[in-house]
Amino acid sequence: MAVIETSNLTYTYPFAEKPAFKDVNLKIERGEFVLLTGPSGCGKTTLCRCFNGLIPHFYGGNLEGEIVVAGLKPTEHPIYEMARHVGLVFQNPENQLFALTVEKDVAFGLENIGLPRDEIRRRVDWALKVTGIYDLKDRAPFELSGGQQQRVAIASVLAMQPEIIVLDEPTSFLDPLSAKSILEIIHRLNRDLEITVILVEHRLDLAARYADRVIIMDRGQIILDGEPRRVFLDERARLIGVGIPKVVRLYLMLMGDGIDLGRVPLSPEEISESIVEVLTSDRS
Amino acid sequence: MSMFDGLRFRNVSSPIHRIDPRAKFIYVCALFVAAVLFNQLIPLLILLLIQIPLVVMAKVVREWLRLIRGASFFAAIIFIMNVISLYFYGGYPSLASIIEHALAMTVRFIVLVESFSIFFLTTSPDMFGLSLEQIGVPYEFCFAFTTAIRFVPVLAEEAQTIIDAQRSRGLELEGGNIMRRIRNYIPILIPLIVNAIRRSLELAEAMESRAWGASKKRTNLYVLKMGSRDYCLIIVSILMVAASVYVWLFIKIPSITQILWP
Amino acid sequence: MWRCSRLIEVEDLHFTYPNGVEALKGISLSISDGEFVAIMGQNGAGKTTLVKHFNGLLKPTKGRVLIDGVDTRHVSVATLSRKVGLVFQNPDHQLFSETVEDEVSFALKNFGFDEGAINERVEKVLNLLDLIQYRKVSPFMLSGGERKRVALASVLAWDPKILILDEPTIGQDSYQKERLRQFIVQLNQQGKTVIIVTHDIEFVVECEPRIILMKDGKVIADGDAREVLTDLKLVSEASLILPEITQIFVRLNDFGFPRNVISVYEAKQLILERLFWRR
Ligand SMILES: Nc1ncnc2c1ncn2[C@@H]1O[C@H](COP(=O)(O)OP(=O)(O)OP(=O)(O)O)[C@@H](O)[C@H]1O
Ligand SMILES: Nc1ncnc2c1ncn2[C@@H]1O[C@H](COP(=O)(O)OP(=O)(O)OP(=O)(O)O)[C@@H](O)[C@H]1O
Ligand SMILES: [Mg+2]
Ligand SMILES: [Mg+2]
């Protein structure tokens, strides 16, 4: 069953001359891990804002076409209702945490919904444990490192127990090791809790291995959509300047020299296995 | 800067930190009333001294001393102004009594500053917001209050970065006449305002995404509950006001000058 | 003359912020004229604090920093900035003018260039960074990537001897990154000393600069990209991860491949050689 479905979705910001994206047709199944990428300004953030109704309720402008998210039409339901089904995590951790303790921040959404206190307590503790920050619960968010802050942001949408989590460049301010651990958490949420994940990223080297599907946008349109191994091979992905992981580039270069490594690799582990295979089979 | 540190919450654990903010607030008010009631040195000194054990118990001696040091400049001005005005208009019998009265006014100022300082040093803004909420202040207002406190240091750091960025491009802030100096601040003010607006939009977006305004009946993760210790403090505060009023009405307080030179 | 070769000299630099955070704890290094250096390390390691010492925005609490032989404590920020151009991470912290052109000429006016020279330089740098079509446009109307280029242009305009870029690749797509890389390399080849502060290991691998790794206010490694970035222990200590290509070769190590490979081209070459040698 599709958890997100759009047909001919077109959106224009107020006062903008041309649409930020046009005729987007998208169908995302429950439990998928979708990597959304494309050049700067192609409309990725704008599309994410439609999933929980920030567009059109917060931004105004002109939204045409159909969109259904978790069985609801974001155009007809207020943002706070969509927020129970779709969690958004943004790029800058500093501007999405407002409380003075981590625990209070994670509880914010649940308090807004007006759940009973012991239910809030239970869910907050659960979300803190899943994201590995239970020990930090009494600290002030602004005393934490960027990576820890981003975990708080994830915990605070997770506490709402949404079906879908949308993350807009959640690692771009982080050092590589913190970025990696954030991606691993997201992967676990997807694998173990079966939450649908939509991850916007420019750096594909770390994220590609987790994705079931890659969507590439360019100038407001979806130009490629499919299995990562297939999408990365497509000429167009390189031409518009998507950051194809280096392992795929190496694979393609070797291919150009007549060496077939078999399956397209998504991580250094995969490609080194293929290389080892070619080396050993060559020997025999 | 250092003086404001004396008002910024320090997260340590102490008996004073654990007292309900409402009880603490009542105590501060009681102290305030008592300090305003008296204008003699002896009772004011007593009010000053009884707070020292509280400061020690709250483990905020360093911050508190820094605040007093910061306030001493204003205290000195108050003292001098009082001496001068009493000398010309007061009709006080001697210079000693003038000084005593001026000192009393200065001590009163310090008592007031000190009591607020103890309150803010030992009450987390979150708790303060929560207690406002529980006495019926609308939630939007309380949220605005805690968020403002949360973002003050962030904005201060941002301002510093902007100043650094513009100085790196050859902007000199000092020198020139007044008009020139005001002009010099434009390259700092514009990015500061633009960033503050952008930041508040991002914050609003994040709040909306987390079900802001979903329910009229908002739950709060924490509830404040008054304990016996809190009630004790409130009773002490009431007694303090009552005693002060009694003394003020019925007992003639001697001045130190009179005691020394009857 | 030694002065020309040692452009930046840092001797036992300590720095403590007024709030008591000890951000730098004894740093010594020197950077020569024409070098290309990347300063890397985890969030909060003190990278930004260090480069703010190079144009005198911060003065050492202990130790000293010499720029072209001059102690930064004895000269103003404006004087030092003529030599040391510092581009901040977030362009929104500096853009304020009505047009891109005004933005770029701001520093030139501060430094007292005459009108003719200003026009000439603005035109040149806007062409160089592909911004000339936005000359009369407000910088606030531009995209994130373009705003970043305007900020870079506004510093490059006065042609500082040393160019420092703090996190130039954050939020940029790979096309913009590639253009930026080519541009930086070109400037460096023309003789400019370039220092970048970054976490972006794949970007750095493609430039192969000298690497300075920082952790907790100290320098923990200083050397060739190929040497430093392939050392798993150093790299994880600095909260980085091995470059993708190195991760492959660490695994191929048992088959007699070297571990310290960082570039795709070299990787391809090594693998091809091995296969054809086998045949
Ligand atoms: N709040 C806004 N008001 C008006 N126009 C906007 C707004 N936000 C974005 N745009 C415009 O919409 C288009 C798509 O922007 P969007 O932010 O969705 O791109 P993106 O793919 O997320 O880019 P990036 O990778 O740089 O984050 C751009 O042309 C941008 O200028
Ligand atoms: N203006 C300031 N006042 C007080 N402390 C500061 C200030 N700026 C930075 N610090 C502290 O100094 C330390 C070093 O910070 P710095 O910004 O130099 O790190 P960085 O290596 O540039 O990190 P990042 O990768 O996050 O940019 C950190 O602990 C930081 O919290
Ligand atoms: Mg975006
Ligand atoms: Mg920095």
PDB file of C-alpha atoms in Angstrom, chain A residues 100 104, chain B residues 20-22 25 119-120 123-149 218 220 222-224:
ATOM      1  CA  LEU A 100      16.051  23.822  27.993  1.00  0.00           C
ATOM      2  CA  LYS A 104      11.429  18.382  27.483  1.00  0.00           C
TER       3      LYS A 104
ATOM      4  CA  ASP B  20       9.279  25.313  44.161  1.00  0.00           C
ATOM      5  CA  PRO B  21       9.768  28.519  42.163  1.00  0.00           C
ATOM      6  CA  ARG B  22       6.435  29.854  43.407  1.00  0.00           C
ATOM      7  CA  PHE B  25       9.072  33.935  44.418  1.00  0.00           C
ATOM      8  CA  PHE B 119      15.972  33.580  42.538  1.00  0.00           C
ATOM      9  CA  PHE B 120      17.308  33.593  38.988  1.00  0.00           C
ATOM     10  CA  THR B 123      15.522  28.645  39.158  1.00  0.00           C
ATOM     11  CA  SER B 124      15.823  27.133  35.709  1.00  0.00           C
ATOM     12  CA  PRO B 125      13.959  29.211  33.142  1.00  0.00           C
ATOM     13  CA  ASP B 126      12.029  26.055  32.299  1.00  0.00           C
ATOM     14  CA  MET B 127      10.814  25.777  35.897  1.00  0.00           C
ATOM     15  CA  PHE B 128      10.054  29.457  35.979  1.00  0.00           C
ATOM     16  CA  GLY B 129       8.007  29.154  32.784  1.00  0.00           C
ATOM     17  CA  LEU B 130       6.250  26.155  34.223  1.00  0.00           C
ATOM     18  CA  SER B 131       5.314  27.954  37.404  1.00  0.00           C
ATOM     19  CA  LEU B 132       3.982  30.891  35.406  1.00  0.00           C
ATOM     20  CA  GLU B 133       1.909  28.388  33.469  1.00  0.00           C
ATOM     21  CA  GLN B 134       0.552  26.798  36.613  1.00  0.00           C
ATOM     22  CA  ILE B 135      -0.525  30.093  38.080  1.00  0.00           C
ATOM     23  CA  GLY B 136      -2.565  30.615  34.929  1.00  0.00           C
ATOM     24  CA  VAL B 137      -0.385  32.620  32.556  1.00  0.00           C
ATOM     25  CA  PRO B 138      -1.242  31.539  28.954  1.00  0.00           C
ATOM     26  CA  TYR B 139       1.060  28.864  27.565  1.00  0.00           C
ATOM     27  CA  GLU B 140       2.036  30.905  24.482  1.00  0.00           C
ATOM     28  CA  PHE B 141       3.462  33.563  26.744  1.00  0.00           C
ATOM     29  CA  CYS B 142       5.420  31.083  28.854  1.00  0.00           C
ATOM     30  CA  PHE B 143       6.787  29.404  25.748  1.00  0.00           C
ATOM     31  CA  ALA B 144       7.893  32.741  24.333  1.00  0.00           C
ATOM     32  CA  PHE B 145       9.624  33.477  27.611  1.00  0.00           C
ATOM     33  CA  THR B 146      11.643  30.243  27.793  1.00  0.00           C
ATOM     34  CA  THR B 147      12.477  30.350  24.089  1.00  0.00           C
ATOM     35  CA  ALA B 148      13.751  33.888  24.417  1.00  0.00           C
ATOM     36  CA  ILE B 149      16.037  32.813  27.240  1.00  0.00           C
ATOM     37  CA  ARG B 218      -1.961  20.778  26.484  1.00  0.00           C
ATOM     38  CA  ASN B 220       2.900  19.181  30.525  1.00  0.00           C
ATOM     39  CA  TYR B 222       6.475  18.124  34.412  1.00  0.00           C
ATOM     40  CA  VAL B 223       4.129  19.234  37.172  1.00  0.00           C
ATOM     41  CA  LEU B 224       5.206  21.340  40.068  1.00  0.00           C
TER      42      LEU B 224
END
